[in-house]
Coordinates of C-alpha atoms in Angstrom, one line a residue:
Chain W
M1221 CA 47.8 -41.4 -83.5
P1222 CA 47.9 -44.8 -85.3
N1223 CA 44.6 -46.7 -86.0
P1224 CA 43.8 -48.9 -83.2
T1225 CA 43.3 -51.9 -85.6
T1226 CA 47.0 -51.8 -87.1
R1227 CA 49.2 -54.2 -86.2
W1228 CA 51.3 -52.4 -83.7
S1229 CA 48.7 -50.2 -81.9
D1230 CA 49.4 -48.7 -78.9
E1231 CA 47.2 -51.1 -77.2
R1232 CA 48.8 -53.9 -78.6
I1233 CA 52.3 -52.7 -77.6
D1234 CA 51.2 -51.9 -74.0
Q1235 CA 49.6 -55.6 -73.5
F1236 CA 53.0 -56.9 -74.9
I1237 CA 55.2 -54.9 -72.8
G1238 CA 52.9 -55.6 -69.9
R1239 CA 53.5 -59.2 -70.4
V1240 CA 57.2 -58.8 -70.7
L1241 CA 57.2 -56.8 -67.3
Q1242 CA 55.0 -59.6 -65.9
I1243 CA 57.5 -62.4 -66.5
G1244 CA 60.3 -60.2 -65.6
V1245 CA 58.7 -59.4 -62.0
L1246 CA 57.7 -62.8 -61.5
L1247 CA 61.5 -64.1 -62.3
A1248 CA 62.7 -61.8 -60.1
G1249 CA 60.3 -62.3 -57.3
A1250 CA 60.8 -66.2 -57.7
I1251 CA 64.5 -66.0 -57.6
V1252 CA 64.3 -63.9 -54.0
A1253 CA 61.6 -65.9 -52.7
V1254 CA 63.7 -69.1 -52.9
A1255 CA 66.9 -67.2 -51.8
A1256 CA 64.6 -65.9 -49.1
V1257 CA 64.0 -69.5 -47.7
A1258 CA 67.7 -70.5 -47.8
Y1259 CA 68.6 -67.1 -46.1
L1260 CA 65.8 -67.3 -43.3
V1261 CA 66.9 -71.3 -42.7
R1262 CA 70.3 -70.0 -42.1
Y1263 CA 70.3 -66.7 -40.6
G1264 CA 66.7 -66.5 -39.0
A1265 CA 67.7 -66.8 -35.7
A1266 CA 70.4 -64.2 -35.9
T1267 CA 70.2 -60.7 -34.7
P1268 CA 69.9 -58.1 -37.5
A1269 CA 72.6 -55.4 -37.2
Y1270 CA 71.8 -52.6 -39.2
G1271 CA 72.1 -49.6 -37.0
A1272 CA 75.7 -49.2 -38.3
F1273 CA 76.8 -48.7 -42.0
H1274 CA 79.3 -51.3 -43.0
G1275 CA 78.6 -51.2 -46.7
E1276 CA 78.3 -54.9 -48.4
P1277 CA 81.3 -57.1 -49.2
A1278 CA 82.7 -56.3 -52.5
N1279 CA 81.3 -59.4 -54.1
L1280 CA 78.0 -58.2 -53.3
R1281 CA 78.4 -54.9 -55.0
S1282 CA 79.4 -55.7 -58.5
V1283 CA 77.6 -57.7 -61.3
T1284 CA 80.5 -60.2 -61.8
G1285 CA 80.7 -60.9 -58.0
I1286 CA 76.8 -61.2 -57.8
L1287 CA 77.1 -63.7 -60.7
Q1288 CA 79.7 -65.9 -59.2
G1289 CA 78.3 -65.8 -55.8
A1290 CA 74.9 -67.0 -57.3
L1291 CA 76.6 -69.9 -59.0
T1292 CA 77.6 -71.0 -55.6
M1293 CA 74.1 -70.5 -54.4
H1294 CA 75.0 -68.4 -51.6
P1295 CA 71.7 -66.7 -50.6
H1296 CA 73.0 -63.3 -50.3
A1297 CA 74.2 -63.5 -54.0
L1298 CA 71.0 -65.2 -55.1
I1299 CA 68.9 -62.3 -53.6
Q1300 CA 71.3 -59.5 -55.2
L1301 CA 70.6 -61.6 -58.3
G1302 CA 67.0 -61.2 -58.1
L1303 CA 67.4 -57.7 -57.5
L1304 CA 69.5 -57.4 -60.8
V1305 CA 66.9 -58.9 -62.7
L1306 CA 64.1 -56.5 -61.1
L1307 CA 66.5 -53.9 -61.7
L1308 CA 66.7 -54.8 -65.4
T1309 CA 62.6 -54.3 -65.8
P1310 CA 62.5 -50.5 -66.3
I1311 CA 65.4 -50.8 -68.5
A1312 CA 63.7 -53.5 -70.7
R1313 CA 60.7 -51.3 -70.8
V1314 CA 62.4 -48.3 -72.4
V1315 CA 64.0 -50.7 -74.8
L1316 CA 60.8 -52.4 -75.6
L1317 CA 59.0 -48.8 -75.9
L1318 CA 62.1 -47.8 -78.2
G1319 CA 61.2 -50.8 -80.5
A1320 CA 57.7 -50.0 -80.4
F1321 CA 58.0 -46.6 -81.5
A1322 CA 60.3 -47.8 -84.2
L1323 CA 57.7 -50.2 -85.4
Q1324 CA 55.2 -47.4 -85.4
R1325 CA 57.7 -45.4 -87.5
D1326 CA 57.5 -42.8 -84.9
A1327 CA 61.0 -41.1 -85.4
L1328 CA 60.7 -38.3 -83.0
Y1329 CA 59.8 -41.0 -80.3
V1330 CA 62.5 -43.3 -81.3
G1331 CA 65.0 -40.5 -80.7
I1332 CA 63.3 -39.5 -77.2
A1333 CA 63.6 -43.2 -76.0
A1334 CA 67.2 -43.4 -77.4
I1335 CA 68.3 -40.6 -75.1
V1336 CA 66.7 -41.8 -72.1
L1337 CA 68.3 -45.2 -72.7
V1338 CA 71.7 -43.4 -73.2
V1339 CA 71.5 -41.5 -70.2
L1340 CA 70.3 -44.8 -68.3
I1341 CA 73.5 -46.6 -69.6
V1342 CA 75.8 -43.7 -68.9
S1343 CA 74.6 -43.6 -65.3
L1344 CA 74.5 -47.5 -65.1
A1345 CA 78.1 -47.5 -66.1
G1346 CA 79.1 -47.4 -62.6
L1347 CA 77.6 -50.8 -62.2
T1348 CA 80.4 -52.7 -64.1
P1349 CA 83.3 -53.6 -62.0
Chain N
M1390 CA 64.6 -59.5 -32.4
T1391 CA 65.1 -62.1 -34.6
V1392 CA 66.2 -61.9 -38.5
L1393 CA 63.0 -63.9 -39.1
A1394 CA 60.8 -61.4 -37.3
F1395 CA 62.4 -58.4 -38.7
T1396 CA 62.1 -60.0 -42.1
L1397 CA 58.4 -60.7 -41.7
L1398 CA 57.8 -57.3 -40.1
L1399 CA 59.4 -55.5 -43.0
A1400 CA 57.8 -57.5 -45.6
L1401 CA 54.3 -56.7 -44.1
G1402 CA 55.0 -53.0 -44.0
S1403 CA 56.3 -53.2 -47.7
V1404 CA 52.9 -54.7 -48.7
F1405 CA 51.3 -51.7 -47.4
A1406 CA 54.1 -49.5 -49.0
G1407 CA 53.5 -51.1 -52.3
M1408 CA 49.7 -50.8 -52.4
L1409 CA 50.1 -47.0 -51.6
G1410 CA 52.5 -46.6 -54.2
A1411 CA 50.6 -48.2 -56.8
L1412 CA 47.5 -46.2 -56.1
T1413 CA 49.0 -42.8 -55.8
G1414 CA 52.2 -43.0 -58.1
L1415 CA 54.7 -42.7 -55.4
G1416 CA 57.3 -45.3 -54.9
G1417 CA 56.5 -46.3 -51.4
G1418 CA 59.8 -44.6 -49.9
V1419 CA 57.7 -42.5 -48.0
V1420 CA 56.7 -45.3 -46.1
I1421 CA 59.8 -47.5 -46.0
V1422 CA 62.3 -45.0 -45.0
P1423 CA 60.8 -44.1 -41.9
L1424 CA 59.9 -47.7 -41.2
L1425 CA 63.3 -48.6 -41.5
T1426 CA 65.0 -45.6 -39.7
L1427 CA 62.6 -44.9 -37.1
A1428 CA 61.0 -48.2 -36.2
F1429 CA 64.0 -50.4 -37.0
G1430 CA 66.7 -48.0 -36.3
V1431 CA 68.4 -49.0 -39.6
D1432 CA 71.1 -46.8 -41.2
L1433 CA 69.7 -44.2 -43.5
R1434 CA 71.9 -45.4 -46.3
Y1435 CA 70.4 -49.1 -46.1
A1436 CA 67.0 -47.3 -46.1
I1437 CA 67.7 -45.3 -49.0
G1438 CA 68.7 -48.6 -50.9
A1439 CA 65.5 -50.1 -49.6
S1440 CA 63.6 -47.4 -51.0
L1441 CA 65.2 -47.6 -54.5
V1442 CA 64.3 -51.0 -54.4
S1443 CA 60.7 -50.2 -53.4
V1444 CA 60.2 -47.7 -56.2
I1445 CA 61.5 -50.2 -59.0
A1446 CA 59.2 -53.0 -57.7
T1447 CA 56.2 -50.5 -57.3
S1448 CA 57.0 -49.5 -60.9
S1449 CA 56.9 -52.6 -62.8
A1450 CA 54.9 -54.7 -60.6
S1451 CA 52.1 -52.0 -61.0
A1452 CA 52.6 -51.7 -64.7
A1453 CA 52.5 -55.3 -65.3
A1454 CA 49.1 -55.6 -63.6
Y1455 CA 47.2 -52.4 -64.8
V1456 CA 48.8 -51.8 -68.2
R1457 CA 46.1 -53.4 -70.0
E1458 CA 43.9 -50.9 -68.6
G1459 CA 45.4 -48.2 -70.9
F1460 CA 45.9 -45.3 -68.1
A1461 CA 49.5 -44.5 -68.7
N1462 CA 50.8 -42.2 -71.4
V1463 CA 54.0 -43.5 -72.3
R1464 CA 54.9 -40.6 -74.7
V1465 CA 54.2 -38.1 -71.8
G1466 CA 56.2 -40.3 -69.6
M1467 CA 59.0 -41.0 -72.0
L1468 CA 59.5 -37.3 -72.8
L1469 CA 59.5 -36.3 -69.4
E1470 CA 62.0 -39.0 -68.5
V1471 CA 64.6 -37.3 -70.7
A1472 CA 64.3 -34.4 -67.9
T1473 CA 64.1 -36.7 -64.9
T1474 CA 67.1 -38.6 -65.6
I1475 CA 69.2 -35.9 -66.6
G1476 CA 68.1 -34.2 -63.4
A1477 CA 68.8 -37.1 -61.6
L1478 CA 72.6 -37.4 -62.7
I1479 CA 73.2 -33.7 -62.1
G1480 CA 71.5 -34.2 -58.4
A1481 CA 73.7 -37.0 -57.6
F1482 CA 76.7 -35.2 -59.0
V1483 CA 76.2 -31.8 -57.0
A1484 CA 75.2 -34.0 -53.8
G1485 CA 78.4 -33.3 -52.2
W1486 CA 78.2 -29.4 -52.8
V1487 CA 74.7 -28.5 -51.6
S1488 CA 73.6 -28.7 -48.1
P1489 CA 71.0 -31.3 -48.1
S1490 CA 69.2 -30.0 -45.0
T1491 CA 68.3 -26.8 -47.0
I1492 CA 67.2 -28.6 -50.0
A1493 CA 65.1 -30.9 -47.6
I1494 CA 63.5 -27.9 -45.9
L1495 CA 62.4 -26.2 -49.4
F1496 CA 61.3 -29.4 -50.6
G1497 CA 59.2 -30.0 -47.7
L1498 CA 57.5 -26.5 -47.9
V1499 CA 56.9 -27.2 -51.7
L1500 CA 55.1 -30.5 -50.8
L1501 CA 53.1 -29.2 -47.8
Y1502 CA 52.0 -26.3 -50.3
S1503 CA 51.2 -29.0 -53.2
A1504 CA 49.6 -31.3 -50.6
R1505 CA 47.1 -28.5 -50.2
Q1506 CA 46.4 -27.9 -53.7
S1507 CA 45.9 -31.5 -54.6
V1508 CA 42.6 -31.7 -53.0
R1509 CA 40.9 -28.4 -53.9
P1510 CA 38.3 -28.8 -56.4
H1511 CA 39.5 -29.5 -59.9
R1512 CA 38.5 -27.9 -62.8
H1513 CA 37.3 -30.1 -65.6
V1514 CA 39.9 -31.8 -67.7
E1515 CA 40.5 -30.2 -71.1
E1516 CA 39.6 -32.6 -73.8
V1517 CA 40.9 -30.5 -76.9
C1518 CA 43.8 -28.4 -77.1
P1519 CA 44.2 -25.5 -79.7
P1520 CA 45.3 -27.1 -82.9
N1521 CA 49.0 -26.1 -83.2
A1522 CA 49.9 -26.6 -79.4
L1523 CA 53.1 -28.2 -78.7
S1524 CA 51.3 -31.4 -77.1
A1525 CA 49.4 -32.0 -80.3
R1526 CA 52.6 -31.7 -82.4
L1527 CA 54.4 -34.0 -80.0
R1528 CA 51.4 -36.3 -80.1
L1529 CA 50.8 -36.4 -76.3
D1530 CA 47.2 -36.1 -76.4
S1531 CA 45.5 -39.4 -75.6
T1532 CA 42.4 -40.8 -74.1
Y1533 CA 41.9 -42.8 -70.9
P1534 CA 39.3 -45.3 -69.7
T1535 CA 36.4 -44.1 -67.7
A1536 CA 33.0 -45.4 -66.8
E1537 CA 31.6 -43.7 -69.9
G1538 CA 34.4 -45.1 -72.1
E1539 CA 37.3 -43.7 -73.6
Q1540 CA 37.7 -40.1 -72.6
T1541 CA 40.1 -37.8 -74.5
Y1542 CA 42.1 -35.4 -72.6
C1543 CA 44.6 -32.6 -73.6
V1544 CA 48.2 -32.3 -72.3
Q1545 CA 49.0 -28.7 -71.5
R1546 CA 52.0 -26.4 -70.5
V1547 CA 54.6 -29.0 -71.9
P1548 CA 57.8 -26.7 -71.4
L1549 CA 56.5 -25.9 -67.7
G1550 CA 56.2 -29.7 -67.3
F1551 CA 59.5 -30.7 -68.6
T1552 CA 61.3 -27.9 -66.4
L1553 CA 59.2 -29.3 -63.3
M1554 CA 60.5 -32.8 -64.2
L1555 CA 64.0 -31.5 -64.2
G1556 CA 63.8 -30.1 -60.9
A1557 CA 62.1 -33.4 -59.5
G1558 CA 65.1 -35.4 -61.1
V1559 CA 67.7 -33.2 -59.4
L1560 CA 65.7 -33.6 -55.9
S1561 CA 65.4 -37.2 -56.2
G1562 CA 69.1 -37.4 -57.0
L1563 CA 69.9 -35.2 -54.1
L1564 CA 67.6 -36.7 -51.4
G1565 CA 67.2 -40.2 -52.9
I1566 CA 63.3 -39.8 -52.1
G1567 CA 60.2 -38.1 -53.4
S1568 CA 60.2 -37.9 -57.1
G1569 CA 57.0 -39.8 -57.7
A1570 CA 55.2 -37.1 -55.5
L1571 CA 56.8 -34.3 -57.7
K1572 CA 56.0 -36.2 -60.9
V1573 CA 52.3 -36.6 -60.1
L1574 CA 51.9 -33.0 -59.0
A1575 CA 53.6 -31.6 -62.1
M1576 CA 51.4 -33.5 -64.3
D1577 CA 48.2 -33.0 -62.5
Q1578 CA 48.7 -29.4 -61.6
A1579 CA 51.0 -28.0 -64.4
M1580 CA 50.1 -30.2 -67.2
R1581 CA 46.3 -30.8 -66.4
L1582 CA 46.2 -34.5 -66.9
P1583 CA 43.3 -36.7 -65.4
F1584 CA 44.4 -37.7 -61.9
K1585 CA 44.7 -41.6 -62.8
V1586 CA 46.9 -40.7 -66.0
S1587 CA 49.1 -38.8 -63.5
T1588 CA 49.6 -41.5 -61.1
T1589 CA 50.1 -44.3 -63.4
T1590 CA 52.4 -42.2 -65.9
S1591 CA 54.4 -41.6 -62.8
N1592 CA 54.6 -44.7 -61.7
F1593 CA 56.2 -45.8 -65.3
M1594 CA 58.6 -43.0 -64.7
I1595 CA 60.1 -43.5 -61.3
G1596 CA 60.9 -46.9 -62.2
V1597 CA 63.4 -45.5 -65.1
T1598 CA 64.5 -42.9 -63.0
A1599 CA 65.4 -45.0 -59.8
A1600 CA 67.0 -47.4 -62.4
A1601 CA 69.6 -44.7 -63.3
S1602 CA 70.5 -44.4 -59.6
A1603 CA 70.5 -48.0 -58.8
G1604 CA 74.0 -48.5 -60.1
V1605 CA 75.6 -45.9 -57.7
Y1606 CA 73.6 -47.3 -54.8
L1607 CA 74.6 -50.9 -55.5
Q1608 CA 78.4 -50.0 -55.9
R1609 CA 78.5 -48.0 -52.6
G1610 CA 76.9 -50.9 -50.7
Y1611 CA 73.5 -49.4 -50.0
L1612 CA 71.7 -52.7 -51.1
D1613 CA 72.0 -55.4 -48.3
P1614 CA 70.1 -58.6 -49.3
G1615 CA 68.7 -58.9 -45.8
I1616 CA 66.8 -55.8 -46.0
T1617 CA 66.1 -55.7 -49.7
M1618 CA 64.7 -59.1 -49.9
P1619 CA 61.7 -58.6 -47.6
V1620 CA 61.1 -55.1 -49.1
M1621 CA 61.0 -56.5 -52.7
L1622 CA 59.0 -59.3 -52.2
G1623 CA 56.4 -57.3 -50.3
V1624 CA 56.2 -54.3 -52.6
L1625 CA 55.7 -56.6 -55.4
V1626 CA 52.7 -58.1 -53.7
G1627 CA 51.6 -54.9 -52.4
A1628 CA 51.7 -53.2 -55.6
T1629 CA 50.1 -55.8 -57.6
L1630 CA 47.2 -55.7 -55.6
G1631 CA 47.0 -51.9 -55.6
A1632 CA 47.1 -52.0 -59.2
K1633 CA 44.0 -53.9 -59.4
L1634 CA 42.3 -51.7 -56.9
L1635 CA 43.4 -48.6 -58.9
V1636 CA 40.6 -49.0 -61.5
R1637 CA 37.8 -49.2 -59.2
A1638 CA 38.7 -46.5 -57.1
H1639 CA 37.4 -43.3 -57.0
V1640 CA 39.5 -40.3 -57.8
H1641 CA 38.3 -38.1 -55.0
L1642 CA 39.5 -41.0 -52.5
L1643 CA 42.8 -41.2 -54.3
R1644 CA 43.6 -37.6 -54.3
T1645 CA 42.9 -37.4 -50.6
V1646 CA 45.1 -40.6 -49.8
F1647 CA 47.7 -38.8 -52.2
S1648 CA 47.5 -35.5 -50.4
I1649 CA 47.9 -37.3 -47.0
V1650 CA 51.0 -39.0 -48.1
V1651 CA 52.6 -36.1 -49.5
A1652 CA 51.7 -34.1 -46.3
A1653 CA 53.5 -36.9 -44.6
L1654 CA 56.5 -36.8 -46.8
A1655 CA 56.4 -33.1 -46.3
L1656 CA 56.6 -33.3 -42.7
Q1657 CA 59.5 -35.8 -43.0
M1658 CA 61.4 -33.7 -45.2
L1659 CA 61.0 -30.5 -43.0
Y1660 CA 61.9 -32.8 -39.9
K1661 CA 65.0 -34.1 -41.4
G1662 CA 66.1 -30.6 -42.7
I1663 CA 65.6 -28.7 -39.3
T1664 CA 67.3 -31.5 -37.2
G1665 CA 70.2 -32.0 -39.8
T1666 CA 69.9 -35.8 -40.0
L1667 CA 70.5 -35.9 -43.7

């Protein structure tokens, strides 16, 4: 276990990663909160109809679709965009931990984190259009 | 009811789910799914999508809030995460061939037994492992903060923990819910980690596991903005609050709460399995 006073101690890494997650979470939350206001202003008085499963329109189910929709400031697309940012946070955590293990010269855990990352990427491959 | 009312009520429920999740290492799905399906009559697929959002939000928000306290063991988490993500892929893959009802019933029974185990008087946490133990060689042993200062602990029965995590991953891939409970149980009961270490490490892991399923769920259209929005915002708030409470919470109280939630999850699973509503 590395000496806690070394430059990249576990504690310092935890703090750094915690900060990054905080920013990611706040960013995602901010996007969704702003979009929520627009969404509620437009649809607040409507009746929700979630009893039957319709699935989402195609442009809300793929990354490019969401990005295009977000550019037009459509509330639905913006919410999905915020969701994508949120989705990135656990992935960012694994990437950052991999980097942290590398900085600690911990080859074993660089390998372990890399395996997790590969599995993540493989399963997320369905995310691209 | 109007969309506005639905949104506000769902957000409120999500705050509660987020708090519970941050305190117990679970993802909040145990609250979100019945809230949506039973109280609001929402289709199960949207509810599962919402559960996924809840898990990721709980994981990242609570991590951001309490990582500086130093509870979670990222090496244990990362190692076990290999098992859960592979398990989740297997689970999602075989989902078409296996009867979800049978799985749900078995899962429910296991959880009921575990809920009882969680509140039994607990033996003292091992501080020092045998020198050549697997956990020492994998550098898993660590410390966690207590009122008396940093307390060391030893991680035990790593292969058993790894296998259990594989199973937890498969189950969560099949059922879309409940992996958090199994993770905490495996770490607490099998690997003998201090309770707060188990719950915080579980919190780290569930986010990663959920992210692995997210691509599939998004593509299938399970993630509806009208539902994910209040869930996400509510859970983010709740999980942040819960994480701050965790440090001061008494472990015995946390165990009791955890036990009750797991029992509730067990009953839900048994109900769904028996009535075949999966």
